[in-house]
Coordinates of C-alpha atoms in Angstrom, one line a residue:
M8 CA 0.0 0.0 0.0
E9 CA 1.9 3.0 -1.3
G10 CA 1.2 6.6 -2.2
S11 CA -2.1 8.5 -2.1
P12 CA -5.5 6.7 -1.8
I13 CA -6.9 5.3 -5.0
P14 CA -9.9 7.3 -6.2
V15 CA -13.4 5.7 -6.5
L16 CA -15.2 6.9 -9.5
T17 CA -18.9 6.8 -10.5
V18 CA -19.3 6.4 -14.2
Q19 CA -22.5 7.2 -16.0
T20 CA -23.9 4.5 -18.3
A21 CA -27.0 3.4 -20.1
P22 CA -28.7 0.0 -19.6
Y23 CA -28.7 -2.9 -22.0
E24 CA -31.9 -4.9 -22.5
D25 CA -30.2 -8.2 -23.3
Q26 CA -28.3 -8.9 -20.0
K27 CA -30.7 -11.5 -18.6
P28 CA -28.7 -14.3 -17.1
T29 CA -29.5 -17.6 -18.8
G30 CA -29.6 -19.7 -15.6
G31 CA -27.3 -19.9 -12.6
G32 CA -26.5 -16.2 -12.7
G33 CA -24.5 -16.5 -16.0
L34 CA -24.3 -14.2 -19.0
R35 CA -22.7 -15.7 -22.1
R36 CA -22.2 -13.7 -25.3
P37 CA -19.8 -13.4 -28.2
T38 CA -16.5 -12.0 -27.0
G39 CA -16.7 -9.2 -29.5
L40 CA -19.8 -7.9 -27.9
F41 CA -18.0 -7.5 -24.5
E42 CA -15.2 -5.8 -26.3
S43 CA -17.1 -3.5 -28.6
Q44 CA -20.2 -2.5 -26.7
R45 CA -19.5 0.4 -24.4
N46 CA -19.6 -0.6 -20.7
Y47 CA -21.2 -3.9 -21.5
L48 CA -19.1 -5.9 -19.0
P49 CA -19.1 -3.1 -16.3
N50 CA -22.9 -2.9 -16.5
F51 CA -23.4 -6.6 -15.9
V52 CA -20.8 -6.7 -13.1
Q53 CA -22.4 -3.7 -11.4
S54 CA -25.8 -5.4 -11.7
L55 CA -24.4 -8.6 -10.2
L56 CA -22.7 -6.8 -7.3
S57 CA -25.8 -4.7 -6.6
S58 CA -27.9 -7.8 -6.4
I59 CA -26.1 -8.5 -3.1
D60 CA -27.7 -6.6 -0.3
L61 CA -25.6 -3.7 0.8
R62 CA -25.2 -4.9 4.4
D63 CA -24.0 -8.2 3.1
R64 CA -21.7 -6.7 0.5
Q65 CA -19.8 -4.2 2.6
G66 CA -16.5 -5.7 3.8
C67 CA -17.4 -9.2 2.5
T68 CA -15.1 -11.7 0.9
M69 CA -15.6 -12.9 -2.7
V70 CA -13.8 -15.4 -4.9
V71 CA -12.8 -14.7 -8.5
G72 CA -11.5 -17.1 -11.1
S73 CA -11.4 -17.8 -14.9
D74 CA -10.9 -20.6 -17.3
G75 CA -8.1 -18.6 -19.0
R76 CA -9.9 -17.8 -22.2
Y77 CA -9.4 -14.7 -24.3
F78 CA -10.5 -11.5 -22.6
S79 CA -10.2 -13.1 -19.1
R80 CA -7.3 -10.9 -17.9
T81 CA -9.0 -7.7 -19.0
A82 CA -12.3 -8.8 -17.4
T83 CA -10.6 -9.9 -14.2
E84 CA -9.0 -6.5 -13.8
I85 CA -12.4 -4.8 -14.3
V86 CA -14.0 -7.1 -11.8
V87 CA -11.3 -6.3 -9.2
Q88 CA -11.6 -2.6 -9.7
M89 CA -15.4 -2.7 -9.4
A90 CA -15.4 -5.0 -6.4
A91 CA -13.2 -2.5 -4.6
A92 CA -15.4 0.4 -5.5
N93 CA -18.5 -1.4 -4.4
G94 CA -17.4 -2.1 -0.9
I95 CA -16.1 -5.7 -1.2
G96 CA -13.5 -6.1 1.5
R97 CA -11.4 -9.0 0.2
L98 CA -11.1 -10.9 -3.1
V99 CA -9.5 -14.3 -3.3
I100 CA -8.2 -14.9 -6.8
G101 CA -6.4 -17.9 -8.4
Q102 CA -2.9 -17.3 -9.5
N103 CA -2.8 -15.7 -13.0
G104 CA -6.6 -15.5 -12.6
I105 CA -7.0 -19.3 -13.1
L106 CA -9.5 -21.3 -11.1
S107 CA -11.7 -24.1 -12.2
T108 CA -15.4 -23.9 -11.5
P109 CA -15.2 -26.7 -9.0
A110 CA -12.3 -25.0 -7.3
V111 CA -14.3 -21.7 -7.0
S112 CA -17.1 -23.6 -5.4
C113 CA -14.7 -25.3 -3.0
I114 CA -13.0 -22.1 -2.0
I115 CA -16.3 -20.2 -1.5
R116 CA -17.4 -22.9 1.0
K117 CA -14.0 -23.3 2.7
I118 CA -13.6 -19.6 3.5
K119 CA -17.3 -18.8 3.9
A120 CA -17.3 -16.2 1.1
A121 CA -20.3 -14.2 0.1
G122 CA -20.0 -15.7 -3.4
G123 CA -17.8 -15.9 -6.4
I124 CA -17.5 -14.6 -10.0
I125 CA -16.4 -17.1 -12.6
L126 CA -15.2 -15.8 -16.0
T127 CA -16.1 -18.7 -18.3
A128 CA -18.3 -19.6 -21.2
S129 CA -18.0 -23.3 -20.3
H130 CA -17.4 -25.5 -23.3
S131 CA -18.0 -22.7 -25.9
P132 CA -15.1 -21.7 -28.2
G133 CA -12.5 -19.1 -27.0
G134 CA -10.4 -16.5 -28.8
P135 CA -11.5 -13.2 -30.2
G136 CA -14.1 -14.8 -32.4
G137 CA -15.4 -17.1 -29.6
E138 CA -17.6 -16.6 -26.6
F139 CA -17.1 -15.1 -23.1
G140 CA -19.2 -15.4 -20.0
V141 CA -19.6 -14.1 -16.5
K142 CA -21.1 -16.5 -13.9
F143 CA -22.2 -15.7 -10.3
N144 CA -22.0 -18.4 -7.6
V145 CA -23.7 -17.6 -4.3
S146 CA -22.6 -18.3 -0.7
N147 CA -23.2 -22.0 -0.7
G148 CA -20.8 -22.3 -3.6
G149 CA -23.5 -23.1 -6.2
P150 CA -24.9 -21.3 -9.2
A151 CA -27.2 -18.4 -8.4
P152 CA -30.8 -19.5 -8.0
D153 CA -33.4 -18.1 -10.4
A154 CA -34.5 -15.4 -7.9
V155 CA -31.0 -14.0 -7.9
S156 CA -30.7 -14.1 -11.7
D157 CA -34.0 -12.3 -12.0
K158 CA -32.8 -9.6 -9.6
I159 CA -29.6 -9.1 -11.6
Y160 CA -31.7 -8.7 -14.7
Q161 CA -34.1 -6.2 -13.2
I162 CA -31.2 -4.1 -12.0
S163 CA -29.5 -4.3 -15.4
K164 CA -32.6 -2.8 -17.2
T165 CA -32.5 0.4 -15.2
L166 CA -28.8 0.8 -14.5
E167 CA -27.6 4.4 -14.9
E168 CA -24.1 4.3 -13.3
Y169 CA -21.4 2.0 -12.0
A170 CA -18.6 2.4 -9.5
I171 CA -15.0 1.6 -10.3
C172 CA -11.4 2.2 -9.2
P173 CA -9.7 2.4 -12.6
D174 CA -6.2 3.1 -11.2
L175 CA -6.2 -0.1 -9.1
R176 CA -3.7 -2.6 -10.4
V177 CA -3.3 -6.1 -9.1
D178 CA -0.4 -8.5 -9.9
L179 CA -2.2 -11.7 -10.6
S180 CA 1.1 -13.7 -10.8
R181 CA 2.3 -12.9 -7.3
L182 CA 1.1 -15.3 -4.6
G183 CA 0.1 -13.6 -1.3
R184 CA -1.7 -10.5 -0.1
Q185 CA -1.9 -7.1 -1.7
E186 CA -3.6 -4.2 0.0
F187 CA -4.9 -1.0 -1.5
D188 CA -6.0 2.2 0.3
L189 CA -9.1 3.7 -1.3
E190 CA -10.6 7.2 -1.1
N191 CA -13.4 7.5 1.5
K192 CA -12.9 3.9 2.7
F193 CA -11.9 3.3 6.3
K194 CA -10.4 -0.1 5.7
P195 CA -7.9 -1.1 2.9
F196 CA -9.2 -3.3 0.1
R197 CA -7.4 -6.6 0.1
V198 CA -6.6 -9.1 -2.7
E199 CA -5.2 -12.5 -1.9
I200 CA -3.7 -14.4 -4.8
V201 CA -3.8 -18.2 -4.0
D202 CA -2.4 -21.3 -5.6
S203 CA -5.1 -22.4 -8.1
V204 CA -4.9 -26.1 -7.0
D205 CA -4.0 -26.2 -3.3
I206 CA -7.4 -25.7 -1.5
Y207 CA -9.3 -28.0 -4.0
L208 CA -6.6 -30.7 -3.7
N209 CA -6.8 -30.7 0.1
L210 CA -10.6 -31.3 -0.2
L211 CA -10.0 -34.2 -2.6
R212 CA -7.6 -35.8 -0.1
T213 CA -10.4 -36.0 2.5
I214 CA -12.7 -37.7 0.0
F215 CA -10.6 -40.4 -1.7
D216 CA -8.1 -43.1 -0.8
F217 CA -5.1 -41.5 -2.6
N218 CA -2.9 -44.5 -1.7
M219 CA -5.3 -46.9 -3.5
I220 CA -5.4 -44.7 -6.6
R221 CA -1.6 -44.2 -6.5
S222 CA -1.1 -47.9 -6.4
L223 CA -3.3 -48.3 -9.5
L224 CA -1.3 -45.7 -11.5
T225 CA 2.3 -46.7 -10.5
G226 CA 4.3 -49.9 -10.5
P227 CA 4.9 -52.7 -13.0
N228 CA 1.1 -53.4 -13.4
Q229 CA 0.1 -49.7 -13.6
L230 CA -3.0 -48.7 -15.4
K231 CA -1.9 -46.5 -18.3
I232 CA -4.1 -43.4 -18.6
R233 CA -4.5 -40.6 -21.1
I234 CA -6.0 -37.3 -19.8
D235 CA -6.8 -34.5 -22.2
A236 CA -7.2 -31.0 -20.5
M237 CA -8.2 -29.6 -23.9
N238 CA -6.0 -26.5 -23.2
G239 CA -8.5 -25.2 -20.7
V240 CA -8.3 -24.5 -17.0
M241 CA -7.7 -28.2 -16.0
G242 CA -4.1 -28.4 -17.1
P243 CA -2.6 -27.4 -13.8
Y244 CA -5.0 -29.6 -11.9
V245 CA -4.3 -32.7 -14.0
R246 CA -0.5 -32.3 -13.7
R247 CA -0.5 -31.5 -10.0
I248 CA -3.1 -34.0 -8.8
L249 CA -2.9 -37.0 -11.3
C250 CA 0.8 -36.7 -12.1
D251 CA 2.6 -35.2 -9.2
E252 CA 0.3 -36.3 -6.4
L253 CA -0.9 -39.7 -7.7
G254 CA 2.1 -40.8 -9.7
A255 CA 0.8 -41.0 -13.3
P256 CA 3.6 -40.4 -15.8
A257 CA 3.9 -36.8 -17.0
N258 CA 3.2 -37.9 -20.6
S259 CA -0.2 -39.2 -19.4
A260 CA -1.5 -35.7 -19.6
I261 CA -1.9 -33.8 -22.9
N262 CA -3.0 -30.3 -23.8
C263 CA -2.3 -29.1 -20.3
I264 CA -1.4 -25.5 -21.0
P265 CA -4.4 -23.1 -20.7
L266 CA -4.6 -21.2 -24.0
E267 CA -6.8 -18.2 -24.7
D268 CA -8.3 -19.9 -27.8
F269 CA -8.0 -23.5 -26.4
G270 CA -5.6 -24.3 -29.3
G271 CA -8.2 -23.5 -31.8
Q272 CA -10.4 -26.4 -30.7
L273 CA -13.8 -26.5 -29.0
P274 CA -13.2 -27.4 -25.4
D275 CA -16.1 -29.8 -25.3
P276 CA -15.4 -33.3 -24.0
N277 CA -17.4 -35.5 -26.3
L278 CA -16.8 -37.8 -29.2
T279 CA -17.2 -35.0 -31.7
Y280 CA -14.6 -32.7 -30.3
A281 CA -12.2 -34.7 -28.1
T282 CA -10.9 -36.5 -31.2
T283 CA -7.2 -36.4 -30.1
L284 CA -8.1 -38.4 -27.0
L285 CA -10.4 -40.8 -28.9
E286 CA -7.8 -41.7 -31.5
A287 CA -5.2 -42.3 -28.8
M288 CA -7.6 -44.6 -26.9
K289 CA -8.5 -46.5 -30.0
G290 CA -4.9 -47.6 -30.3
G291 CA -5.3 -49.9 -27.3
E292 CA -2.2 -48.7 -25.4
Y293 CA -4.2 -46.9 -22.7
G294 CA -6.7 -48.5 -20.3
F295 CA -8.4 -45.3 -19.2
G296 CA -9.0 -42.0 -20.9
A297 CA -10.7 -38.8 -19.8
A298 CA -11.2 -35.2 -21.2
F299 CA -12.4 -32.0 -19.5
D300 CA -14.2 -28.9 -20.7
A301 CA -12.8 -25.4 -20.5
D302 CA -13.7 -24.7 -16.9
G303 CA -13.4 -28.2 -15.5
D304 CA -16.9 -29.1 -14.5
R305 CA -17.6 -31.5 -17.4
Y306 CA -15.8 -34.7 -18.3
M307 CA -15.9 -37.7 -20.7
I308 CA -14.7 -41.3 -19.8
L309 CA -13.2 -43.7 -22.4
G310 CA -12.0 -47.2 -21.9
Q311 CA -9.4 -49.2 -23.8
N312 CA -9.9 -49.3 -27.6
G313 CA -12.0 -46.1 -27.3
F314 CA -14.9 -47.7 -25.4
F315 CA -17.3 -44.8 -24.7
V316 CA -19.1 -44.4 -21.4
N317 CA -22.3 -42.6 -21.9
P318 CA -22.6 -39.8 -19.3
S319 CA -26.0 -41.2 -18.0
D320 CA -24.4 -44.6 -17.6
S321 CA -21.4 -43.0 -15.9
L322 CA -23.7 -41.4 -13.3
A323 CA -25.5 -44.7 -12.6
I324 CA -22.3 -46.7 -12.4
I325 CA -20.8 -44.1 -9.9
A326 CA -24.1 -44.3 -7.9
A327 CA -23.9 -48.1 -7.7
N328 CA -20.2 -48.1 -6.6
L329 CA -20.1 -45.3 -4.0
S330 CA -19.0 -47.7 -1.4
C331 CA -15.5 -47.6 -3.1
I332 CA -15.1 -44.0 -1.9
P333 CA -14.2 -43.4 1.8
Y334 CA -16.3 -40.2 1.9
F335 CA -19.5 -42.1 1.2
R336 CA -18.6 -44.9 3.5
Q337 CA -18.4 -42.3 6.2
M338 CA -21.2 -40.0 5.2
G339 CA -23.7 -42.5 3.8
V340 CA -25.9 -42.0 0.7
R341 CA -29.1 -40.0 1.3
G342 CA -30.5 -39.7 -2.3
F343 CA -29.7 -39.1 -5.9
G344 CA -30.6 -36.3 -8.4
R345 CA -30.7 -36.2 -12.2
S346 CA -31.8 -33.7 -14.7
M347 CA -35.0 -34.7 -16.5
P348 CA -33.4 -35.4 -19.9
T349 CA -30.8 -37.7 -18.2
S350 CA -31.5 -41.3 -18.7
T351 CA -33.4 -43.2 -16.1
A352 CA -30.5 -45.6 -15.5
L353 CA -29.9 -43.8 -12.2
D354 CA -33.4 -44.6 -11.1
R355 CA -32.8 -48.3 -11.2
V356 CA -29.8 -48.0 -9.0
A357 CA -31.7 -45.8 -6.6
K358 CA -34.4 -48.4 -6.3
S359 CA -32.0 -51.2 -5.6
L360 CA -30.3 -49.1 -2.8
K361 CA -33.7 -47.9 -1.5
V362 CA -32.9 -44.2 -1.7
P363 CA -34.9 -41.5 -3.4
V364 CA -34.1 -40.0 -6.8
Y365 CA -35.1 -36.4 -7.6
E366 CA -35.8 -35.5 -11.2
T367 CA -35.1 -31.8 -11.8
P368 CA -34.9 -29.3 -14.7
T369 CA -31.5 -29.0 -16.4
G370 CA -29.2 -26.7 -14.4
W371 CA -27.0 -27.4 -11.4
R372 CA -28.7 -24.8 -9.3
F373 CA -31.7 -27.1 -8.9
F374 CA -29.4 -29.6 -7.1
S375 CA -28.1 -27.1 -4.6
N376 CA -31.3 -26.9 -2.6
L377 CA -31.5 -30.7 -2.5
M378 CA -27.9 -31.0 -1.2
D379 CA -28.2 -28.1 1.2
S380 CA -31.2 -29.7 2.8
G381 CA -29.5 -33.1 3.1
R382 CA -31.7 -34.9 0.6
C383 CA -29.1 -35.6 -2.1
S384 CA -25.6 -37.0 -2.1
L385 CA -24.9 -37.5 -5.8
C386 CA -26.3 -35.6 -8.8
G387 CA -25.7 -35.7 -12.6
E388 CA -26.7 -34.5 -16.0
E389 CA -26.5 -36.1 -19.4
S390 CA -24.4 -33.2 -20.6
F391 CA -21.2 -34.8 -19.1
G392 CA -21.7 -33.3 -15.6
T393 CA -21.6 -35.3 -12.4
G394 CA -20.9 -34.2 -8.8
S395 CA -21.7 -34.8 -5.1
D396 CA -22.4 -32.7 -2.0
H397 CA -18.7 -32.1 -1.4
I398 CA -19.2 -28.8 -3.3
R399 CA -22.2 -27.3 -5.1
E400 CA -21.0 -27.6 -8.7
K401 CA -20.5 -30.5 -11.1
D402 CA -16.9 -31.7 -10.9
G403 CA -15.0 -33.3 -13.7
L404 CA -11.8 -34.3 -11.9
W405 CA -13.8 -35.6 -8.9
A406 CA -15.7 -37.9 -11.3
V407 CA -12.4 -39.1 -12.9
L408 CA -11.1 -39.9 -9.4
V409 CA -14.3 -41.8 -8.6
W410 CA -13.8 -43.9 -11.7
L411 CA -10.2 -44.6 -10.9
S412 CA -11.2 -45.7 -7.4
I413 CA -13.9 -48.0 -8.8
I414 CA -11.3 -49.6 -11.2
A415 CA -8.8 -50.0 -8.3
A416 CA -11.4 -51.6 -6.0
R417 CA -13.0 -53.9 -8.5
K418 CA -9.9 -54.7 -10.5
Q419 CA -11.8 -54.6 -13.7
S420 CA -11.4 -52.6 -16.9
V421 CA -13.8 -49.7 -17.8
E422 CA -15.6 -51.9 -20.3
E423 CA -16.0 -54.8 -17.8
I424 CA -17.4 -52.5 -15.2
V425 CA -19.9 -51.0 -17.7
R426 CA -21.0 -54.4 -19.0
D427 CA -21.4 -55.8 -15.5
H428 CA -23.6 -52.9 -14.7
W429 CA -25.8 -53.5 -17.8
T430 CA -26.1 -57.2 -16.9
K431 CA -27.3 -56.4 -13.4
F432 CA -29.5 -53.4 -14.1
G433 CA -30.2 -53.5 -17.9
R434 CA -28.9 -51.2 -20.6
H435 CA -30.5 -47.8 -21.3
Y436 CA -29.8 -47.0 -24.9
Y437 CA -29.5 -43.3 -25.1
C438 CA -28.5 -40.5 -27.5
R439 CA -28.9 -36.7 -27.9
F440 CA -29.2 -34.8 -31.1
D441 CA -28.2 -31.1 -31.0
Y442 CA -29.4 -28.7 -33.6
E443 CA -27.1 -25.7 -32.9
A444 CA -27.1 -22.1 -34.0
L445 CA -30.8 -22.0 -35.0
E446 CA -32.6 -18.8 -35.5
P447 CA -34.3 -18.2 -32.1
R448 CA -37.8 -17.5 -33.5
T449 CA -37.7 -20.6 -35.6
A450 CA -36.7 -22.7 -32.6
Y451 CA -39.4 -21.1 -30.4
F452 CA -42.2 -21.8 -33.0
I453 CA -41.0 -25.4 -33.5
M454 CA -41.3 -26.0 -29.7
R455 CA -44.6 -24.1 -29.5
D456 CA -46.2 -26.1 -32.2
L457 CA -44.8 -29.4 -30.9
E458 CA -46.2 -28.7 -27.5
A459 CA -49.7 -28.0 -28.9
L460 CA -49.5 -31.3 -30.8
I461 CA -48.4 -33.6 -28.1
I462 CA -50.5 -32.1 -25.3
G463 CA -53.6 -32.4 -27.4
K464 CA -56.1 -35.2 -26.5
S465 CA -55.8 -36.9 -29.9
F466 CA -52.1 -37.6 -29.3
S467 CA -52.7 -39.7 -26.1
N468 CA -52.5 -43.4 -26.8
Q469 CA -51.5 -42.8 -30.4
Q470 CA -49.4 -45.5 -31.9
F471 CA -46.4 -45.1 -34.2
A472 CA -45.2 -48.0 -36.3
V473 CA -41.6 -47.8 -37.6
G474 CA -40.3 -50.9 -39.3
N475 CA -41.0 -53.8 -36.9
N476 CA -41.4 -51.5 -33.9
V477 CA -44.7 -50.2 -32.6
Y478 CA -44.7 -47.4 -29.9
R479 CA -47.8 -46.5 -28.0
V480 CA -47.9 -43.1 -26.3
E481 CA -48.6 -43.5 -22.6
K482 CA -47.9 -40.0 -21.3
T483 CA -47.0 -36.5 -22.6
D484 CA -46.3 -33.3 -20.7
S485 CA -44.4 -30.1 -20.5
F486 CA -42.0 -30.8 -17.6
E487 CA -42.7 -28.9 -14.5
Y488 CA -40.6 -29.1 -11.3
V489 CA -41.8 -28.3 -7.7
D490 CA -38.8 -27.9 -5.4
P491 CA -39.4 -30.3 -2.5
V492 CA -37.4 -27.9 -0.2
D493 CA -39.0 -24.5 -0.7
G494 CA -42.0 -25.3 -3.0
T495 CA -40.7 -23.1 -5.9
V496 CA -42.3 -24.1 -9.2
T497 CA -40.3 -24.1 -12.4
K498 CA -42.4 -24.6 -15.6
R499 CA -41.8 -25.3 -19.3
Q500 CA -38.6 -27.3 -18.9
G501 CA -38.9 -29.5 -21.9
L502 CA -41.5 -31.6 -23.7
R503 CA -41.7 -35.3 -22.8
I504 CA -43.2 -38.2 -24.6
I505 CA -43.2 -41.5 -22.6
F506 CA -44.2 -44.6 -24.4
S507 CA -45.8 -47.8 -22.9
D508 CA -42.4 -49.7 -23.0
A509 CA -40.8 -46.8 -20.9
S510 CA -39.0 -45.4 -24.0
R511 CA -38.8 -41.7 -23.9
L512 CA -38.5 -38.8 -26.4
I513 CA -37.6 -35.3 -25.0
F514 CA -37.4 -32.0 -26.8
R515 CA -35.7 -29.0 -25.1
L516 CA -34.4 -25.6 -26.0
S517 CA -31.0 -25.0 -24.5
A518 CA -30.7 -21.7 -22.5
S519 CA -26.9 -21.3 -22.6
S520 CA -27.0 -18.3 -25.0
S521 CA -29.6 -15.9 -26.4
V522 CA -27.7 -15.1 -29.6
R523 CA -28.6 -18.3 -31.4
A524 CA -30.7 -21.2 -30.2
T525 CA -29.9 -24.9 -29.7
L526 CA -32.8 -27.4 -29.9
R527 CA -32.0 -30.8 -28.4
I528 CA -33.8 -34.1 -29.0
Y529 CA -33.2 -36.9 -26.5
A530 CA -34.1 -40.6 -27.1
E531 CA -34.0 -43.4 -24.6
S532 CA -34.9 -47.1 -24.8
Y533 CA -34.4 -49.8 -22.1
E534 CA -33.2 -53.3 -22.8
K535 CA -33.0 -55.9 -20.0
D536 CA -31.8 -58.9 -22.1
P537 CA -28.0 -59.1 -21.9
S538 CA -27.9 -60.8 -25.3
K539 CA -29.1 -57.5 -26.8
H540 CA -26.6 -55.2 -25.1
D541 CA -24.1 -55.1 -27.9
K542 CA -26.0 -53.1 -30.4
E543 CA -25.2 -49.6 -31.6
S544 CA -27.2 -46.9 -29.8
Q545 CA -28.3 -45.1 -32.9
A546 CA -29.4 -48.3 -34.5
V547 CA -31.6 -49.2 -31.5
L548 CA -32.9 -45.7 -31.2
S549 CA -33.4 -44.9 -34.9
P550 CA -37.2 -45.7 -34.8
L551 CA -37.6 -43.2 -31.9
I552 CA -35.6 -40.6 -33.7
A553 CA -37.7 -41.1 -36.9
I554 CA -40.8 -40.4 -34.7
A555 CA -39.1 -37.3 -33.3
L556 CA -38.2 -35.9 -36.7
K557 CA -41.7 -36.6 -38.1
I558 CA -43.7 -34.9 -35.4
S559 CA -41.3 -31.9 -34.9
Q560 CA -40.6 -31.4 -38.7
I561 CA -37.3 -29.9 -37.6
H562 CA -35.5 -30.6 -40.8
E563 CA -38.2 -29.1 -43.0
R564 CA -38.6 -26.0 -40.8
T565 CA -34.8 -25.3 -40.4
G566 CA -33.5 -26.4 -43.7
R567 CA -31.1 -28.7 -41.9
K568 CA -30.3 -32.2 -43.1
G569 CA -29.3 -33.5 -39.7
P570 CA -28.0 -32.5 -36.2
T571 CA -24.9 -30.5 -35.6
V572 CA -23.7 -32.9 -32.8
I573 CA -24.8 -36.4 -31.8
T574 CA -23.8 -37.7 -28.3

């Protein structure tokens, strides 16, 4: 703290009408919009900070982190300057601004912070032509609930000024405390730069048997693994935890340097975009493979020869094997949660364990209430996200460590574990078709017309014959969720068609961005007979997909010949 106090300025601005968070307190837009539109980022940051009651905001502690994408350093500087001007007492920031989303949640809970700001656009592309995002996590470490997101939006629509300390400069590379004397402030503003991995690693040590995992990854009979950080935030975590701490060879980890454009690749861990990992796994040299998205909350698991573990299966298999994890042996299992589009494979495990399963809308914020109230120990979504009540975010590296623990305990390969699970519980054939970058009005009208069709009385008990398959409609609805904790009602969360054989079709508009729309179609079919577990998912599900395309008319109405991505 040197020289004269740093001035606090009030800057006049004009509101933007498009700063409505898309869920979980997050705003995701093209990076060029943040760079070119005057005060676009300061406006949203001010709205976010103002959503915190003044008495709670003054002198409080907040956490700030980013996935390292383009514009993150500039945005971090603005967030720091505005937090100081708005009365925040202390910021805890990852070194060089880097913190994974799970690490932010972990630190918020560890230090009892008022909340955190995460600069990420998740699995969206980086670089100047990519996307950027600002996400608000509240004091429980989880994404902001809808009431907070609504408050941020209402403030943003009438915002006339924001507060900032433009002369405040923080050295993000230097670990330790930095203090700043501000004009008209009685106490100095403090910034603490922390190691990006330490606090999160210490939490993982309390959950897992690191010795058991280390034995699996070292020695003459070691499991050879291949981990792809996709040039996102997870590089430092993979190297520090899997390599340095757990003994995996350094060359097990690839693409571990966080890059502003993620190396020109989409940091989305699925079979479409994690092709480097997939090709390496197909060679047969490695017995376990995993990839992470840009901010570290999503993951993909592959077995030897590229054996793909569907995210819904991964969730169910983790649920069935929680006894392999010391944390759950000590804490017990209280219940499970899954998003509505996620396959019902988890439900069968829950039934066998005699624990409840909660079906929620898509969005991790819906799980937070369940976990805070002690109802839920494990949650997951079909979009490659799984986590437990150790934090309030999905956690990719946690899921990988669970899988390694299961492999170590059961002494089986990934494929053997999956096939044993199918034999015991049956296989849920499942796939998702994504129609990305649609014109929003077109997507809206497709969903509107589809809802009118399936909710109509004439659709009930209708039969669809496709080849040798006949499907009879048993139930249709627009999914509505009543939170069992506080009674909050969330409507219009996707359209469901459930057939008499328990097969499902689901249609849902993704809310990750308002610039272009993504319409997702999910298909699920259950097969108990083990002799029928070796079929290709798309072959099994093609009759259901044919029904979905026929009733939605999505190809005719969009001019598309097929989906952008199939998972």
